Amino acid sequence: MTLRPDPTFHATAQLAMQAPVENYGFTVMLSPDGAQPDGIAVVDLDPKSDSYGTIVNTLVMPYKGDEFHHFGWNACSSSLSPLSGHAFLERRYLIVPGIRSSRIYVIDVKDPMDAKIHKIIEPEEVFAKTGYSRPHTIHCGPEGIYVSTLGGGGEDGTDGPPGIFIMDCETFEVIGRYEMDRGKQDKHYDFWWNLPQDYMVSSEWGLPPQYENGIVAEDLLSNKYGHSIHFWDLRKRKNIQTIDFGENYQMALEIRPAHDPKKSYGFCGVVVDTTNLQGAIFTWWRGDDGTWQSKKTITIDPRPEKPENLPPLLQGFEAVPPLVTDIDLSLDDKYLYVACWGLGEMHQYDVTDPMNPVLAGKVELGGIGRGTKHPGGGDFAFGPQMVEISRDGKRVYWTNSLYSTWDDQFYPGQEGGQMVMAHVGENGGLTLDKDFYVDFPKGYRAHQIRLEGGDCSTDSFCYPNV
């Protein structure tokens, strides 16, 4: 605990944009076959540094088979909430769950060049105290660390629905389940909130048998993956409304609310529309009567492709679906970035009017049947996947692995982990930096990125912009 609020905590998104820029990035290194332990790579993001754009430190875990995926901070700007008692926490620890092992690591990165394991929470503690498994998304809340899960109890994670549990933000003890009344929620994926307005939104992927060994084509074509989002009374811990996008909108994944807490809207990405292979973005908002509504505001078309250039899973369709697998919103709520992992494209939309997004920029890299190289000459395996935006909105970073078994299905024979960065033009547009290309060690792939001092998918702001 510090004697003053952490200088990386900001009352408003506006102030966070004006803060010092990131010097380091933290990225998961995952071993797809479990032959090596997973780890965290520290990447130098300071363009004045001699080691800019390289991995300058790695921390490897003591166990194999965790499959690192998403991770987050122990504390962030939400600590400044007037309802919390935690304004003097320090953004110091990364909470890193293993999506296969259900083990959680607490990693001290106060000195990024001397990162160390602070604590390991064994899966048995998670199971015993929550009845959940497969921890996924981490959000630093004002009173604790919130962790979403993809599995319930039992060996295959189908003994009861998955949900969210809370960890103590100082001791890192698992406290217990979040939900008092989950309503219709029976699957889980992402979640985020608006703290002053006291609501939370959660989304759905699928249950462990539907993703752990790869996508189940029969389940997808019969629309058995998640296609709803859930709105919660945050303090009462109660599901107050469920919106079903329609069963053909399979896999409603990332939730991105507006960063300015005066606003009552946000976005959700949908991987695929099974009627036409399109990708989609839905805008959700609170109506004048207080109920939640949604509307599809972005559609992205598939690309025709010869069967011989496609993985077996797609050959019968003779097309490459966009596969919208991640989205991220800049802190000024102006640009929404959409990763089209199948097409091999990163899209930038101007969402100043959230009901009428406009495509403002696009970058091609990797992709099924395309394999576009990086402008610096390097290969980019798979396609653009986990995306993170600098606080000032001027740089967009992304990596390439979705999930080990899904990588192998959609990109058979490909291997490797890469991280790249694109510059954002003053009036929109994206340009890849040909000198920023991080190639991960042999045998590792790369997934989520976290930026030193916070980023656009971490911090929740408790006060409105001025």
Tab-separated table of C-alpha atoms in Angstrom:
chain	number	residue	atom	x	y	z
A	1	MET	CA	0.000	0.000	0.000
A	2	THR	CA	1.267	3.483	-0.903
A	3	LEU	CA	0.901	6.766	1.014
A	4	ARG	CA	-0.743	8.468	-1.966
A	5	PRO	CA	-2.871	7.185	-4.850
A	6	ASP	CA	-0.887	5.406	-7.549
A	7	PRO	CA	-0.035	8.020	-10.223
A	8	THR	CA	-1.297	5.583	-12.883
A	9	PHE	CA	-4.817	5.818	-11.391
A	10	HIS	CA	-6.874	8.497	-13.136
A	11	ALA	CA	-10.237	9.966	-12.208
A	12	THR	CA	-11.287	10.337	-15.853
A	13	ALA	CA	-10.447	8.757	-19.200
A	14	GLN	CA	-9.507	12.250	-20.366
A	15	LEU	CA	-6.766	12.494	-17.702
A	16	ALA	CA	-5.519	8.986	-18.517
A	17	MET	CA	-4.990	10.049	-22.143
A	18	GLN	CA	-2.723	12.870	-20.967
A	19	ALA	CA	-0.588	10.642	-18.729
A	20	PRO	CA	2.982	9.514	-19.569
A	21	VAL	CA	3.070	6.912	-22.339
A	22	GLU	CA	3.870	3.238	-21.888
A	23	ASN	CA	7.511	2.072	-21.779
A	24	TYR	CA	6.799	-1.641	-21.406
A	25	GLY	CA	4.227	-4.149	-22.539
A	26	PHE	CA	3.450	-7.499	-20.918
A	27	THR	CA	2.345	-10.351	-23.179
A	28	VAL	CA	1.490	-13.960	-22.424
A	29	MET	CA	3.692	-16.674	-23.889
A	30	LEU	CA	1.693	-19.875	-24.251
A	31	SER	CA	2.984	-23.304	-25.150
A	32	PRO	CA	0.247	-24.771	-27.390
A	33	ASP	CA	1.171	-28.399	-26.756
A	34	GLY	CA	2.139	-27.979	-23.104
A	35	ALA	CA	5.693	-29.066	-23.828
A	36	GLN	CA	7.030	-25.983	-22.055
A	37	PRO	CA	5.703	-23.941	-19.155
A	38	ASP	CA	3.832	-20.779	-20.121
A	39	GLY	CA	5.248	-17.381	-19.248
A	40	ILE	CA	5.077	-13.606	-19.416
A	41	ALA	CA	7.201	-11.668	-21.894
A	42	VAL	CA	8.222	-8.079	-21.149
A	43	VAL	CA	8.475	-6.048	-24.371
A	44	ASP	CA	10.362	-2.746	-24.639
A	45	LEU	CA	7.951	-0.116	-26.021
A	46	ASP	CA	10.209	2.925	-25.624
A	47	PRO	CA	11.194	4.095	-29.135
A	48	LYS	CA	14.264	5.872	-27.681
A	49	SER	CA	15.587	2.605	-26.262
A	50	ASP	CA	18.244	0.494	-27.989
A	51	SER	CA	16.111	-2.579	-27.279
A	52	TYR	CA	12.860	-1.076	-28.617
A	53	GLY	CA	10.513	-3.674	-30.031
A	54	THR	CA	12.245	-6.652	-28.453
A	55	ILE	CA	11.563	-8.987	-25.547
A	56	VAL	CA	13.792	-7.737	-22.729
A	57	ASN	CA	12.706	-10.126	-19.987
A	58	THR	CA	10.718	-13.343	-19.584
A	59	LEU	CA	9.253	-15.018	-16.540
A	60	VAL	CA	8.477	-18.723	-16.986
A	61	MET	CA	6.086	-20.547	-14.662
A	62	PRO	CA	6.931	-23.678	-12.639
A	63	TYR	CA	4.126	-25.812	-14.144
A	64	LYS	CA	3.214	-26.978	-17.643
A	65	GLY	CA	-0.225	-27.087	-19.261
A	66	ASP	CA	-1.756	-23.878	-17.859
A	67	GLU	CA	-2.554	-22.264	-21.251
A	68	PHE	CA	-2.271	-18.576	-20.450
A	69	HIS	CA	-4.928	-16.532	-22.222
A	70	HIS	CA	-6.332	-13.341	-20.632
A	71	PHE	CA	-4.914	-11.520	-17.619
A	72	GLY	CA	-5.196	-8.193	-15.828
A	73	TRP	CA	-4.059	-5.863	-13.063
A	74	ASN	CA	-4.658	-6.163	-9.325
A	75	ALA	CA	-5.723	-2.507	-9.161
A	76	CYS	CA	-6.492	0.324	-11.556
A	77	SER	CA	-8.370	3.620	-11.799
A	78	SER	CA	-11.507	2.009	-10.343
A	79	SER	CA	-9.724	2.236	-6.981
A	80	LEU	CA	-10.588	5.958	-6.982
A	81	SER	CA	-14.285	5.140	-6.663
A	82	PRO	CA	-15.811	7.094	-3.766
A	83	LEU	CA	-17.462	3.825	-2.689
A	84	SER	CA	-14.199	1.877	-2.290
A	85	GLY	CA	-11.661	1.949	0.488
A	86	HIS	CA	-8.767	1.123	-1.760
A	87	ALA	CA	-7.523	4.420	-3.202
A	88	PHE	CA	-4.022	3.686	-1.890
A	89	LEU	CA	-3.463	0.389	-3.622
A	90	GLU	CA	-0.625	0.102	-6.132
A	91	ARG	CA	-0.843	-1.110	-9.739
A	92	ARG	CA	1.863	-3.672	-9.193
A	93	TYR	CA	0.633	-7.216	-9.760
A	94	LEU	CA	-0.596	-9.050	-12.832
A	95	ILE	CA	-3.298	-11.650	-12.177
A	96	VAL	CA	-2.662	-14.418	-14.729
A	97	PRO	CA	-5.014	-17.422	-14.889
A	98	GLY	CA	-4.413	-20.678	-16.715
A	99	ILE	CA	-7.528	-21.319	-18.776
A	100	ARG	CA	-6.852	-25.089	-18.873
A	101	SER	CA	-5.389	-25.707	-15.421
A	102	SER	CA	-7.594	-23.222	-13.481
A	103	ARG	CA	-4.411	-22.219	-11.637
A	104	ILE	CA	-3.906	-18.474	-11.029
A	105	TYR	CA	-0.550	-16.727	-10.750
A	106	VAL	CA	-0.003	-13.352	-9.077
A	107	ILE	CA	3.067	-11.783	-10.679
A	108	ASP	CA	4.926	-8.793	-9.246
A	109	VAL	CA	6.003	-6.471	-12.071
A	110	LYS	CA	6.869	-3.372	-10.040
A	111	ASP	CA	10.258	-3.685	-11.715
A	112	PRO	CA	9.469	-5.146	-15.161
A	113	MET	CA	13.075	-6.262	-15.528
A	114	ASP	CA	12.824	-8.259	-12.314
A	115	ALA	CA	9.323	-9.746	-12.589
A	116	LYS	CA	8.681	-12.480	-10.042
A	117	ILE	CA	5.921	-14.810	-8.890
A	118	HIS	CA	4.299	-13.378	-5.749
A	119	LYS	CA	1.671	-16.072	-5.176
A	120	ILE	CA	0.148	-19.143	-6.807
A	121	ILE	CA	-3.523	-19.965	-6.253
A	122	GLU	CA	-4.039	-23.651	-6.904
A	123	PRO	CA	-7.120	-24.838	-8.823
A	124	GLU	CA	-8.449	-26.720	-5.806
A	125	GLU	CA	-8.968	-23.408	-3.979
A	126	VAL	CA	-10.888	-21.978	-6.930
A	127	PHE	CA	-13.085	-25.108	-7.168
A	128	ALA	CA	-13.759	-25.297	-3.432
A	129	LYS	CA	-14.638	-21.639	-2.897
A	130	THR	CA	-16.549	-20.917	-6.114
A	131	GLY	CA	-17.679	-24.123	-7.834
A	132	TYR	CA	-16.262	-22.590	-11.039
A	133	SER	CA	-13.359	-23.518	-13.317
A	134	ARG	CA	-11.418	-22.192	-16.339
A	135	PRO	CA	-10.821	-18.591	-15.103
A	136	HIS	CA	-10.752	-16.136	-17.998
A	137	THR	CA	-11.245	-12.344	-17.843
A	138	ILE	CA	-9.734	-10.263	-15.018
A	139	HIS	CA	-11.107	-6.840	-14.037
A	140	CYS	CA	-9.843	-4.725	-11.165
A	141	GLY	CA	-12.943	-3.498	-9.363
A	142	PRO	CA	-13.188	-0.856	-6.660
A	143	GLU	CA	-13.546	-3.414	-3.872
A	144	GLY	CA	-11.821	-6.492	-5.257
A	145	ILE	CA	-10.565	-8.384	-8.282
A	146	TYR	CA	-13.354	-9.816	-10.446
A	147	VAL	CA	-12.648	-13.008	-12.407
A	148	SER	CA	-14.967	-14.498	-15.026
A	149	THR	CA	-14.898	-18.216	-15.697
A	150	LEU	CA	-15.777	-20.406	-18.674
A	151	GLY	CA	-16.543	-23.575	-16.746
A	152	GLY	CA	-18.690	-24.752	-13.876
A	153	GLY	CA	-17.809	-27.649	-11.604
A	154	GLY	CA	-16.844	-31.217	-12.446
A	155	GLU	CA	-14.052	-32.547	-14.610
A	156	ASP	CA	-15.496	-31.237	-17.868
A	157	GLY	CA	-16.763	-27.974	-16.346
A	158	THR	CA	-20.438	-28.639	-17.037
A	159	ASP	CA	-21.617	-29.287	-13.481
A	160	GLY	CA	-23.545	-26.034	-13.141
A	161	PRO	CA	-23.101	-22.800	-15.101
A	162	PRO	CA	-19.896	-20.739	-15.117
A	163	GLY	CA	-19.857	-17.272	-13.601
A	164	ILE	CA	-17.768	-14.632	-11.844
A	165	PHE	CA	-15.890	-14.797	-8.566
A	166	ILE	CA	-14.129	-12.153	-6.520
A	167	MET	CA	-10.600	-12.125	-5.078
A	168	ASP	CA	-9.307	-9.919	-2.285
A	169	CYS	CA	-7.261	-7.135	-3.878
A	170	GLU	CA	-4.645	-7.128	-1.096
A	171	THR	CA	-4.234	-10.744	0.026
A	172	PHE	CA	-5.346	-12.322	-3.295
A	173	GLU	CA	-7.471	-14.831	-1.433
A	174	VAL	CA	-10.406	-16.215	-3.409
A	175	ILE	CA	-13.504	-14.885	-1.617
A	176	GLY	CA	-16.465	-16.410	-3.409
A	177	ARG	CA	-19.088	-16.206	-6.144
A	178	TYR	CA	-20.414	-12.867	-7.356
A	179	GLU	CA	-23.917	-13.827	-8.510
A	180	MET	CA	-26.958	-13.626	-6.252
A	181	ASP	CA	-29.427	-14.135	-9.111
A	182	ARG	CA	-28.024	-15.100	-12.532
A	183	GLY	CA	-31.357	-15.244	-14.356
A	184	LYS	CA	-30.956	-16.781	-17.831
A	185	GLN	CA	-27.138	-16.718	-17.818
A	186	ASP	CA	-25.818	-20.251	-18.387
A	187	LYS	CA	-22.594	-19.560	-20.347
A	188	HIS	CA	-19.905	-16.957	-19.863
A	189	TYR	CA	-17.116	-15.094	-21.560
A	190	ASP	CA	-16.409	-11.392	-21.007
A	191	PHE	CA	-17.829	-8.740	-18.679
A	192	TRP	CA	-17.376	-5.054	-17.924
A	193	TRP	CA	-19.267	-2.294	-16.190
A	194	ASN	CA	-20.099	1.349	-15.641
A	195	LEU	CA	-19.317	1.943	-11.978
A	196	PRO	CA	-21.172	5.240	-11.338
A	197	GLN	CA	-24.260	3.962	-13.178
A	198	ASP	CA	-24.025	0.687	-11.247
A	199	TYR	CA	-24.490	-1.775	-14.104
A	200	MET	CA	-22.467	-4.629	-15.565
A	201	VAL	CA	-22.721	-6.391	-18.942
A	202	SER	CA	-21.580	-9.975	-19.574
A	203	SER	CA	-21.354	-12.138	-22.695
A	204	GLU	CA	-21.215	-15.795	-23.786
A	205	TRP	CA	-18.819	-18.102	-25.655
A	206	GLY	CA	-19.496	-21.761	-24.928
A	207	LEU	CA	-18.991	-24.514	-22.356
A	208	PRO	CA	-15.623	-26.304	-22.082
A	209	PRO	CA	-16.562	-29.302	-24.302
A	210	GLN	CA	-17.431	-26.773	-27.028
A	211	TYR	CA	-13.991	-25.158	-27.165
A	212	GLU	CA	-11.232	-27.024	-25.327
A	213	ASN	CA	-10.526	-29.547	-28.083
A	214	GLY	CA	-11.396	-27.154	-30.896
A	215	ILE	CA	-14.562	-25.702	-32.314
A	216	VAL	CA	-17.399	-28.254	-32.557
A	217	ALA	CA	-18.739	-27.743	-36.082
A	218	GLU	CA	-22.022	-29.502	-35.340
A	219	ASP	CA	-22.680	-27.205	-32.377
A	220	LEU	CA	-21.845	-24.129	-34.429
A	221	LEU	CA	-24.088	-25.054	-37.342
A	222	SER	CA	-26.929	-25.877	-34.949
A	223	ASN	CA	-26.391	-22.539	-33.157
A	224	LYS	CA	-25.485	-23.980	-29.753
A	225	TYR	CA	-22.795	-21.424	-28.822
A	226	GLY	CA	-23.622	-18.264	-26.873
A	227	HIS	CA	-25.626	-15.483	-28.553
A	228	SER	CA	-26.875	-13.330	-25.667
A	229	ILE	CA	-25.613	-10.538	-23.444
A	230	HIS	CA	-26.733	-10.010	-19.858
A	231	PHE	CA	-27.246	-6.774	-17.938
A	232	TRP	CA	-26.685	-6.816	-14.198
A	233	ASP	CA	-27.459	-4.587	-11.252
A	234	LEU	CA	-23.829	-4.389	-10.161
A	235	ARG	CA	-24.385	-3.883	-6.432
A	236	LYS	CA	-27.371	-6.201	-6.083
A	237	ARG	CA	-25.435	-8.799	-8.143
A	238	LYS	CA	-28.585	-9.607	-10.056
A	239	ASN	CA	-29.226	-10.232	-13.760
A	240	ILE	CA	-31.924	-7.672	-14.610
A	241	GLN	CA	-32.211	-8.188	-18.381
A	242	THR	CA	-30.975	-10.552	-21.101
A	243	ILE	CA	-30.791	-9.567	-24.777
A	244	ASP	CA	-30.641	-12.401	-27.313
A	245	PHE	CA	-29.012	-11.174	-30.541
A	246	GLY	CA	-30.559	-14.142	-32.387
A	247	GLU	CA	-29.352	-17.731	-32.390
A	248	ASN	CA	-27.490	-17.312	-35.697
A	249	TYR	CA	-25.183	-14.723	-34.099
A	250	GLN	CA	-22.792	-17.259	-32.667
A	251	MET	CA	-20.263	-16.438	-29.956
A	252	ALA	CA	-20.974	-13.010	-28.481
A	253	LEU	CA	-17.553	-12.201	-27.087
A	254	GLU	CA	-15.886	-8.926	-26.080
A	255	ILE	CA	-17.851	-6.298	-24.135
A	256	ARG	CA	-16.630	-2.719	-24.573
A	257	PRO	CA	-18.615	-0.021	-22.741
A	258	ALA	CA	-17.937	3.672	-23.360
A	259	HIS	CA	-15.118	4.880	-21.095
A	260	ASP	CA	-16.824	8.138	-20.109
A	261	PRO	CA	-19.219	6.977	-17.354
A	262	LYS	CA	-21.804	9.603	-18.310
A	263	LYS	CA	-22.523	7.494	-21.407
A	264	SER	CA	-24.841	4.495	-21.310
A	265	TYR	CA	-23.784	2.498	-24.356
A	266	GLY	CA	-21.157	0.091	-25.564
A	267	PHE	CA	-20.305	-2.599	-28.105
A	268	CYS	CA	-20.154	-6.388	-28.381
A	269	GLY	CA	-18.394	-8.380	-31.092
A	270	VAL	CA	-19.961	-11.501	-32.624
A	271	VAL	CA	-17.633	-14.066	-34.198
A	272	VAL	CA	-19.904	-15.339	-36.971
A	273	ASP	CA	-23.430	-15.179	-38.353
A	274	THR	CA	-24.144	-18.781	-39.346
A	275	THR	CA	-26.603	-17.717	-42.056
A	276	ASN	CA	-23.991	-15.902	-44.158
A	277	LEU	CA	-20.552	-16.187	-42.431
A	278	GLN	CA	-20.492	-12.447	-41.729
A	279	GLY	CA	-18.897	-10.983	-38.624
A	280	ALA	CA	-20.908	-8.428	-36.662
A	281	ILE	CA	-20.713	-5.697	-34.041
A	282	PHE	CA	-23.757	-4.829	-31.965
A	283	THR	CA	-24.214	-1.497	-30.212
A	284	TRP	CA	-26.104	-1.747	-26.933
A	285	TRP	CA	-27.600	1.170	-25.005
A	286	ARG	CA	-30.040	2.089	-22.278
A	287	GLY	CA	-33.319	3.487	-23.584
A	288	ASP	CA	-35.311	6.377	-22.170
A	289	ASP	CA	-37.498	3.920	-20.293
A	290	GLY	CA	-34.489	2.399	-18.549
A	291	THR	CA	-34.497	-0.888	-20.448
A	292	TRP	CA	-31.556	-2.084	-22.499
A	293	GLN	CA	-31.642	-2.328	-26.279
A	294	SER	CA	-29.265	-3.475	-29.019
A	295	LYS	CA	-28.804	-3.062	-32.750
A	296	LYS	CA	-26.380	-4.559	-35.260
A	297	THR	CA	-24.314	-1.578	-36.431
A	298	ILE	CA	-21.354	-3.200	-38.259
A	299	THR	CA	-21.300	-6.171	-40.618
A	300	ILE	CA	-18.138	-7.563	-42.188
A	301	ASP	CA	-18.463	-9.837	-45.195
A	302	PRO	CA	-16.629	-13.115	-45.814
A	303	ARG	CA	-14.158	-13.351	-48.701
A	304	PRO	CA	-14.633	-15.966	-51.453
A	305	GLU	CA	-11.701	-18.379	-51.608
A	306	LYS	CA	-10.741	-21.532	-53.492
A	307	PRO	CA	-11.225	-24.705	-51.413
A	308	GLU	CA	-7.582	-25.722	-51.839
A	309	ASN	CA	-6.539	-22.544	-49.982
A	310	LEU	CA	-8.809	-23.242	-47.027
A	311	PRO	CA	-8.531	-25.476	-43.955
A	312	PRO	CA	-10.758	-28.582	-44.079
A	313	LEU	CA	-13.223	-26.931	-41.701
A	314	LEU	CA	-14.042	-24.218	-44.292
A	315	GLN	CA	-13.564	-25.947	-47.639
A	316	GLY	CA	-17.255	-26.680	-48.084
A	317	PHE	CA	-18.089	-22.995	-47.727
A	318	GLU	CA	-15.522	-21.800	-50.316
A	319	ALA	CA	-15.123	-18.629	-48.275
A	320	VAL	CA	-13.090	-17.079	-45.459
A	321	PRO	CA	-15.288	-15.750	-42.634
A	322	PRO	CA	-14.015	-12.590	-40.898
A	323	LEU	CA	-14.063	-14.325	-37.475
A	324	VAL	CA	-14.371	-11.243	-35.260
A	325	THR	CA	-12.452	-12.418	-32.209
A	326	ASP	CA	-11.524	-9.200	-30.383
A	327	ILE	CA	-12.563	-5.550	-30.237
A	328	ASP	CA	-11.178	-2.579	-28.302
A	329	LEU	CA	-12.328	1.026	-27.816
A	330	SER	CA	-10.001	4.033	-27.548
A	331	LEU	CA	-10.209	6.068	-24.334
A	332	ASP	CA	-11.835	9.020	-26.098
A	333	ASP	CA	-14.633	6.660	-27.240
A	334	LYS	CA	-13.871	7.616	-30.848
A	335	TYR	CA	-12.318	4.561	-32.485
A	336	LEU	CA	-13.380	0.934	-32.210
A	337	TYR	CA	-10.766	-1.583	-33.380
A	338	VAL	CA	-12.039	-4.915	-34.706
A	339	ALA	CA	-9.758	-7.931	-35.161
A	340	CYS	CA	-10.848	-10.057	-38.137
A	341	TRP	CA	-8.773	-13.116	-37.318
A	342	GLY	CA	-9.942	-15.159	-40.302
A	343	LEU	CA	-9.598	-12.475	-42.988
A	344	GLY	CA	-6.241	-11.305	-41.633
A	345	GLU	CA	-7.393	-7.711	-41.128
A	346	MET	CA	-7.512	-5.123	-38.374
A	347	HIS	CA	-10.359	-2.635	-38.867
A	348	GLN	CA	-10.689	0.821	-37.344
A	349	TYR	CA	-14.188	2.335	-37.079
A	350	ASP	CA	-15.060	5.893	-36.148
A	351	VAL	CA	-17.814	5.389	-33.564
A	352	THR	CA	-18.313	9.039	-32.628
A	353	ASP	CA	-21.913	8.208	-33.478
A	354	PRO	CA	-22.168	4.746	-31.897
A	355	MET	CA	-25.282	3.949	-33.913
A	356	ASN	CA	-23.559	4.678	-37.233
A	357	PRO	CA	-19.932	3.477	-37.220
A	358	VAL	CA	-17.781	4.450	-40.208
A	359	LEU	CA	-14.762	2.442	-41.409
A	360	ALA	CA	-11.779	4.781	-41.003
A	361	GLY	CA	-8.779	2.488	-41.501
A	362	LYS	CA	-7.719	-1.068	-42.242
A	363	VAL	CA	-4.528	-3.122	-42.133
A	364	GLU	CA	-3.977	-6.557	-43.715
A	365	LEU	CA	-1.695	-9.034	-41.967
A	366	GLY	CA	-1.689	-12.840	-42.005
A	367	GLY	CA	-5.082	-14.364	-42.783
A	368	ILE	CA	-6.527	-17.624	-44.070
A	369	GLY	CA	-5.578	-18.227	-47.709
A	370	ARG	CA	-3.651	-14.963	-47.766
A	371	GLY	CA	-0.726	-14.954	-45.300
A	372	THR	CA	0.150	-11.282	-45.763
A	373	LYS	CA	3.650	-10.568	-44.470
A	374	HIS	CA	4.594	-7.751	-42.133
A	375	PRO	CA	5.967	-4.666	-43.958
A	376	GLY	CA	9.289	-5.328	-42.233
A	377	GLY	CA	9.433	-8.671	-44.066
A	378	GLY	CA	8.506	-11.019	-41.235
A	379	ASP	CA	5.858	-13.728	-41.332
A	380	PHE	CA	2.685	-13.246	-39.325
A	381	ALA	CA	1.133	-16.564	-38.318
A	382	PHE	CA	-2.657	-16.861	-38.077
A	383	GLY	CA	-4.331	-13.413	-38.103
A	384	PRO	CA	-4.737	-10.253	-35.983
A	385	GLN	CA	-6.182	-11.331	-32.639
A	386	MET	CA	-5.779	-9.697	-29.210
A	387	VAL	CA	-5.677	-5.925	-29.643
A	388	GLU	CA	-4.621	-3.246	-27.160
A	389	ILE	CA	-4.564	0.533	-27.560
A	390	SER	CA	-2.212	3.020	-25.921
A	391	ARG	CA	-3.902	5.415	-23.507
A	392	ASP	CA	-3.252	8.396	-25.784
A	393	GLY	CA	-4.853	6.502	-28.680
A	394	LYS	CA	-1.845	6.905	-30.974
A	395	ARG	CA	-0.593	3.293	-31.058
A	396	VAL	CA	-2.446	0.012	-31.532
A	397	TYR	CA	-0.717	-3.254	-30.606
A	398	TRP	CA	-1.869	-6.764	-31.425
A	399	THR	CA	-0.834	-10.424	-31.346
A	400	ASN	CA	-1.916	-13.461	-33.346
A	401	SER	CA	-3.027	-16.563	-31.388
A	402	LEU	CA	-6.718	-17.131	-30.612
A	403	TYR	CA	-6.712	-20.389	-28.644
A	404	SER	CA	-4.304	-23.270	-29.208
A	405	THR	CA	-6.725	-25.867	-30.577
A	406	TRP	CA	-8.613	-23.293	-32.669
A	407	ASP	CA	-5.336	-21.989	-34.146
A	408	ASP	CA	-4.600	-25.522	-35.318
A	409	GLN	CA	-8.049	-25.969	-36.878
A	410	PHE	CA	-8.219	-22.702	-38.791
A	411	TYR	CA	-4.501	-22.408	-39.601
A	412	PRO	CA	-3.229	-26.014	-39.800
A	413	GLY	CA	0.529	-26.285	-40.093
A	414	GLN	CA	1.197	-22.698	-39.017
A	415	GLU	CA	3.207	-21.893	-35.914
A	416	GLY	CA	4.658	-18.892	-34.140
A	417	GLY	CA	3.881	-15.927	-31.927
A	418	GLN	CA	4.131	-12.347	-33.134
A	419	MET	CA	3.308	-8.897	-31.768
A	420	VAL	CA	3.075	-5.808	-33.971
A	421	MET	CA	2.109	-2.139	-33.674
A	422	ALA	CA	0.312	0.341	-35.938
A	423	HIS	CA	0.315	4.134	-35.713
A	424	VAL	CA	-3.003	5.980	-35.726
A	425	GLY	CA	-3.318	8.983	-38.045
A	426	GLU	CA	-4.503	12.347	-36.710
A	427	ASN	CA	-7.749	11.947	-38.655
A	428	GLY	CA	-7.938	8.172	-38.396
A	429	GLY	CA	-6.260	5.506	-40.449
A	430	LEU	CA	-3.765	2.814	-39.450
A	431	THR	CA	-0.170	2.329	-40.593
A	432	LEU	CA	1.914	-0.639	-39.467
A	433	ASP	CA	5.312	0.283	-38.018
A	434	LYS	CA	7.729	-1.707	-40.177
A	435	ASP	CA	10.364	-1.561	-37.429
A	436	PHE	CA	8.133	-2.933	-34.680
A	437	TYR	CA	7.894	-6.687	-35.057
A	438	VAL	CA	8.279	-9.005	-32.059
A	439	ASP	CA	8.871	-12.666	-32.848
A	440	PHE	CA	8.307	-14.866	-29.809
A	441	PRO	CA	10.667	-17.697	-28.808
A	442	LYS	CA	10.308	-20.971	-30.682
A	443	GLY	CA	7.468	-23.104	-29.347
A	444	TYR	CA	5.479	-20.174	-27.965
A	445	ARG	CA	2.428	-18.267	-29.186
A	446	ALA	CA	1.240	-14.840	-28.038
A	447	HIS	CA	-2.177	-13.741	-26.791
A	448	GLN	CA	-3.260	-10.857	-24.536
A	449	ILE	CA	-1.202	-7.677	-24.062
A	450	ARG	CA	-1.168	-5.382	-21.043
A	451	LEU	CA	0.518	-1.971	-21.110
A	452	GLU	CA	2.530	-0.429	-18.291
A	453	GLY	CA	0.373	2.099	-16.471
A	454	GLY	CA	-2.914	0.788	-17.874
A	455	ASP	CA	-4.581	0.532	-21.253
A	456	CYS	CA	-7.951	0.696	-22.980
A	457	SER	CA	-9.347	-2.648	-21.844
A	458	THR	CA	-8.197	-2.432	-18.216
A	459	ASP	CA	-9.207	0.738	-16.420
A	460	SER	CA	-12.720	1.714	-15.327
A	461	PHE	CA	-13.224	5.413	-14.671
A	462	CYS	CA	-15.391	6.726	-11.857
A	463	TYR	CA	-15.742	10.369	-12.856
A	464	PRO	CA	-17.034	11.993	-16.050
A	465	ASN	CA	-14.845	13.812	-18.549
A	466	VAL	CA	-14.910	17.587	-18.265
